[in-house]
Short mmCIF file of C-alpha atoms in Angstrom, two decimals:
data_model
loop_
_atom_site.label_atom_id
_atom_site.label_comp_id
_atom_site.label_asym_id
_atom_site.label_seq_id
_atom_site.Cartn_x
_atom_site.Cartn_y
_atom_site.Cartn_z
CA UNK A 14 141.80 -103.90 75.70
CA UNK A 15 141.56 -105.04 79.29
CA UNK A 16 140.94 -102.25 81.78
CA UNK A 17 139.57 -101.38 85.20
CA UNK A 18 137.56 -98.36 86.26
CA UNK A 19 137.45 -97.45 89.90
CA UNK A 20 135.64 -94.90 91.95
CA UNK A 21 137.18 -91.49 91.94
CA UNK A 22 138.38 -90.02 95.17
CA UNK A 23 139.37 -88.63 97.41
CA UNK A 24 137.27 -90.32 100.05
CA UNK A 25 137.28 -88.98 103.60
CA UNK A 26 135.74 -90.99 106.42
CA UNK A 27 135.54 -90.99 110.17
CA UNK A 28 137.01 -93.84 112.16
CA UNK A 29 134.71 -96.88 112.41
CA UNK A 30 132.78 -95.85 109.29
CA UNK A 31 131.97 -98.29 106.49
CA UNK A 32 134.14 -98.07 103.38
CA UNK A 33 133.24 -99.11 99.85
CA UNK A 34 135.39 -98.47 96.79
CA UNK A 35 133.78 -99.46 93.53
CA UNK A 36 135.72 -101.22 90.80
CA UNK A 37 134.44 -102.52 87.47
CA UNK A 38 136.42 -104.21 84.76
CA UNK A 39 136.44 -104.86 81.04
CA UNK A 40 138.21 -107.97 79.86
CA UNK A 41 138.01 -110.83 77.43
CA UNK A 42 137.33 -114.02 79.34
CA UNK A 43 137.79 -114.29 83.08
CA UNK A 44 140.67 -112.25 84.44
CA UNK A 45 142.16 -112.46 87.90
CA UNK A 46 141.30 -109.44 90.04
CA UNK A 47 143.34 -107.70 92.71
CA UNK A 48 143.33 -104.86 95.16
CA UNK A 49 146.67 -103.23 95.93
CA UNK A 50 147.27 -100.63 98.64
CA UNK A 51 149.90 -97.93 98.87
CA UNK A 52 150.46 -96.48 102.32
CA UNK A 53 152.13 -93.05 102.57
CA UNK A 54 155.81 -93.28 101.70
CA UNK A 55 155.66 -96.99 100.87
CA UNK A 56 155.48 -99.15 97.77
CA UNK A 57 152.37 -100.89 96.49
CA UNK A 58 151.47 -104.10 98.27
CA UNK A 59 148.92 -106.76 97.51
CA UNK A 60 145.86 -106.45 99.73
CA UNK A 61 143.70 -109.28 98.36
CA UNK A 62 142.90 -111.17 95.19
CA UNK A 63 140.30 -113.40 93.52
CA UNK A 64 140.99 -115.62 90.56
CA UNK A 65 137.55 -116.85 89.55
CA UNK A 66 133.90 -115.84 89.62
CA UNK A 67 132.24 -115.74 93.07
CA UNK A 68 135.60 -115.96 94.83
CA UNK A 69 135.90 -113.67 97.84
CA UNK A 70 139.29 -112.22 98.69
CA UNK A 71 139.86 -110.97 102.22
CA UNK A 72 142.68 -109.50 104.27
CA UNK A 73 143.05 -107.07 107.19
CA UNK A 74 139.26 -106.76 107.49
CA UNK A 75 138.86 -105.87 103.81
CA UNK A 76 136.77 -108.00 101.47
CA UNK A 77 135.98 -108.05 97.76
CA UNK A 78 133.87 -110.52 95.78
CA UNK A 79 134.46 -111.32 92.10
CA UNK A 80 131.09 -110.70 90.42
CA UNK A 81 131.07 -111.90 86.83
CA UNK A 82 127.48 -110.85 86.16
CA UNK A 83 128.23 -107.22 87.01
CA UNK A 84 131.96 -107.33 86.08
CA UNK A 85 132.77 -105.84 89.45
CA UNK A 86 135.18 -106.29 92.34
CA UNK A 87 134.17 -103.73 94.94
CA UNK A 88 136.34 -103.32 98.04
CA UNK A 89 134.62 -103.10 101.44
CA UNK A 90 135.57 -102.74 105.06
CA UNK A 91 133.07 -102.58 107.85
CA UNK A 92 134.95 -100.37 110.30
CA UNK A 93 137.93 -98.34 109.11
CA UNK A 94 140.82 -97.14 111.22
CA UNK A 95 143.14 -94.18 110.80
CA UNK A 96 145.84 -96.66 109.74
CA UNK A 97 143.73 -97.56 106.67
CA UNK A 98 144.48 -94.15 105.15
CA UNK A 99 146.15 -94.98 101.85
CA UNK A 100 145.68 -95.11 98.10
CA UNK A 101 143.82 -98.20 96.90
CA UNK A 102 144.26 -99.61 93.39
CA UNK A 103 142.06 -102.12 91.65
CA UNK A 104 143.88 -104.24 89.07
CA UNK A 105 143.34 -107.15 86.74
CA UNK A 106 145.46 -109.69 84.96
CA UNK A 107 144.31 -111.22 81.71
CA UNK A 108 143.38 -114.90 81.89
CA UNK A 109 145.80 -115.99 79.22
CA UNK A 110 149.32 -115.22 78.32
CA UNK A 111 151.85 -113.55 80.53
CA UNK A 112 150.91 -112.38 83.97
CA UNK A 113 150.89 -108.62 84.03
CA UNK A 114 148.67 -106.19 85.86
CA UNK A 115 146.50 -103.40 84.48
CA UNK A 116 145.71 -100.88 87.21
CA UNK A 117 142.90 -98.45 87.84
CA UNK A 118 143.65 -94.82 88.63
CA UNK A 119 143.60 -95.32 92.39
CA UNK A 120 141.34 -94.01 95.15
CA UNK A 121 142.79 -91.96 97.98
CA UNK A 122 141.17 -92.75 101.31
CA UNK A 123 141.68 -90.59 104.39
CA UNK A 124 140.31 -91.74 107.74
CA UNK A 125 139.93 -89.11 110.45
CA UNK A 126 140.09 -89.91 114.15
CA UNK B 17 163.24 -111.40 103.13
CA UNK B 18 164.69 -108.23 101.72
CA UNK B 19 162.29 -106.34 99.49
CA UNK B 20 162.72 -104.88 96.02
CA UNK B 21 165.40 -102.20 96.14
CA UNK B 22 165.34 -99.16 93.88
CA UNK B 23 167.64 -96.19 93.51
CA UNK B 24 167.78 -93.30 93.46
CA UNK B 25 164.68 -92.38 95.44
CA UNK B 26 164.38 -88.98 93.79
CA UNK B 27 165.85 -87.43 90.66
CA UNK B 28 165.47 -83.99 89.13
CA UNK B 29 166.80 -83.35 85.63
CA UNK B 30 166.28 -80.90 82.81
CA UNK B 31 164.54 -81.89 79.62
CA UNK B 32 166.80 -83.48 77.01
CA UNK B 33 169.11 -84.83 79.70
CA UNK B 34 169.48 -88.55 80.33
CA UNK B 35 168.74 -90.51 83.49
CA UNK B 36 169.03 -94.09 84.70
CA UNK B 37 167.18 -96.00 87.40
CA UNK B 38 168.32 -99.18 89.07
CA UNK B 39 166.34 -102.06 90.51
CA UNK B 40 167.41 -105.10 92.50
CA UNK B 41 164.55 -107.60 92.78
CA UNK B 42 163.92 -110.08 95.55
CA UNK B 43 166.44 -112.87 95.40
CA UNK B 44 165.24 -115.76 93.26
CA UNK B 45 162.45 -113.85 91.55
CA UNK B 46 162.46 -114.69 87.87
CA UNK B 47 160.08 -112.00 86.65
CA UNK B 48 160.82 -108.29 86.81
CA UNK B 49 158.56 -105.41 85.79
CA UNK B 50 159.01 -101.68 85.30
CA UNK B 51 155.92 -99.52 85.71
CA UNK B 52 155.43 -95.79 85.16
CA UNK B 53 153.02 -94.02 87.52
CA UNK B 54 152.06 -90.51 86.50
CA UNK B 55 150.52 -88.38 89.24
CA UNK B 56 146.82 -89.16 89.63
CA UNK B 57 146.97 -92.29 87.50
CA UNK B 58 147.49 -95.97 88.11
CA UNK B 59 150.80 -97.63 87.27
CA UNK B 60 151.30 -98.47 83.60
CA UNK B 61 153.49 -101.38 82.56
CA UNK B 62 156.55 -100.36 80.56
CA UNK B 63 158.43 -103.63 80.28
CA UNK B 64 158.41 -107.16 81.66
CA UNK B 65 161.41 -109.48 81.89
CA UNK B 66 161.47 -113.21 82.47
CA UNK B 67 164.99 -113.92 83.72
CA UNK B 68 167.10 -111.86 81.30
CA UNK B 69 164.69 -111.99 78.35
CA UNK B 70 162.06 -109.41 77.44
CA UNK B 71 158.50 -110.78 77.59
CA UNK B 72 156.57 -107.59 76.84
CA UNK B 73 157.82 -104.12 75.94
CA UNK B 74 154.84 -103.02 73.87
CA UNK B 75 154.23 -99.93 76.05
CA UNK B 76 157.87 -98.84 76.19
CA UNK B 77 158.62 -95.67 74.14
CA UNK B 78 161.62 -97.23 72.48
CA UNK B 79 162.81 -94.02 70.85
CA UNK B 80 163.86 -92.74 74.27
CA UNK B 81 163.46 -95.50 76.84
CA UNK B 82 165.62 -98.58 77.18
CA UNK B 83 165.91 -101.30 79.79
CA UNK B 84 168.12 -104.25 80.41
CA UNK B 85 168.38 -107.06 82.89
CA UNK B 86 171.84 -108.50 82.51
CA UNK B 87 172.40 -111.90 84.13
CA UNK B 88 168.71 -112.09 85.01
CA UNK B 89 169.08 -110.29 88.33
CA UNK B 90 169.12 -106.51 88.68
CA UNK B 91 167.82 -104.18 86.03
CA UNK B 92 168.39 -100.68 84.71
CA UNK B 93 165.84 -98.41 83.04
CA UNK B 94 167.20 -95.46 81.05
CA UNK B 95 165.59 -92.42 79.51
CA UNK B 96 167.48 -90.45 76.87
CA UNK B 97 166.55 -87.72 76.14
CA UNK B 98 163.97 -86.94 78.81
CA UNK B 99 160.80 -84.98 78.11
CA UNK B 100 158.61 -83.04 80.50
CA UNK B 101 155.89 -85.69 80.24
CA UNK B 102 158.30 -88.31 81.64
CA UNK B 103 157.85 -86.81 85.10
CA UNK B 104 156.46 -89.70 87.09
CA UNK B 105 157.27 -92.35 89.67
CA UNK B 106 159.04 -95.35 88.16
CA UNK B 107 158.20 -98.54 89.98
CA UNK B 108 160.04 -101.80 89.83
CA UNK B 109 158.33 -105.03 90.82
CA UNK B 110 159.34 -108.66 90.91
CA UNK B 111 157.52 -111.94 91.07
CA UNK B 112 158.74 -115.44 91.86
CA UNK B 113 157.28 -117.13 88.81
CA UNK B 114 155.26 -114.52 86.97
CA UNK B 115 151.94 -116.33 87.29
CA UNK B 116 148.67 -115.85 89.16
CA UNK B 117 149.93 -117.52 92.30
CA UNK B 118 153.02 -115.34 92.52
CA UNK B 119 152.10 -111.87 93.73
CA UNK B 120 154.06 -108.84 92.59
CA UNK B 121 156.34 -107.23 95.14
CA UNK B 122 156.94 -103.54 94.48
CA UNK B 123 159.83 -101.29 95.39
CA UNK B 124 159.28 -97.80 96.76
CA UNK B 125 159.90 -96.25 93.37
CA UNK B 126 162.01 -93.47 91.92
CA UNK B 127 160.30 -90.11 91.61
CA UNK B 128 161.53 -88.32 88.48
CA UNK B 129 160.94 -84.64 87.89
CA UNK B 130 161.84 -83.24 84.48
CA UNK B 131 162.07 -79.43 84.34
#
């Protein structure tokens, strides 16, 4: 079935460091791809999305590009802040049928001042 | 706009007891989802409603879990009887139309501990 595999954490960085979280997917056809973020004590919220190959999603300085050839959707940010400390989830939705998300296991990111 | 409301925030029960969780989605959102998030794992879909009808409940352990969405608004998820492995955070989410252009909005979840 459809699934995502994301980089295991936890990841600890210093402020202004470069962040990459790897995500690869397995799906029939061309799914839509998402990154969700969960800040401490809060619910999951959509960070960015891409619905077709070569699309780039971006938000709050984060970017991810839908790469069909490598079935990947890696999340990147050039200069992290302490406020970026959170759990990040990669997710996909199958291209047909009902819209429902399959999530990866999540990557915990801690940014130190 | 008000977000997705869930209650209670925390619940501790003993195994074999029953428990119920409540969710009030964002007003006007037709699609409602219940997810189970076990510690260290990503959320797993339990059930999806479109208005008051069930769209997908293939991952719902129907021998002990049940859910309803009367009148197509708020929803209740019940577990009876609970097992130790049901300890998790139960997340409710809603979506305006349930398609790719309608992002999911999640509540803060109910953390269930079964002892």
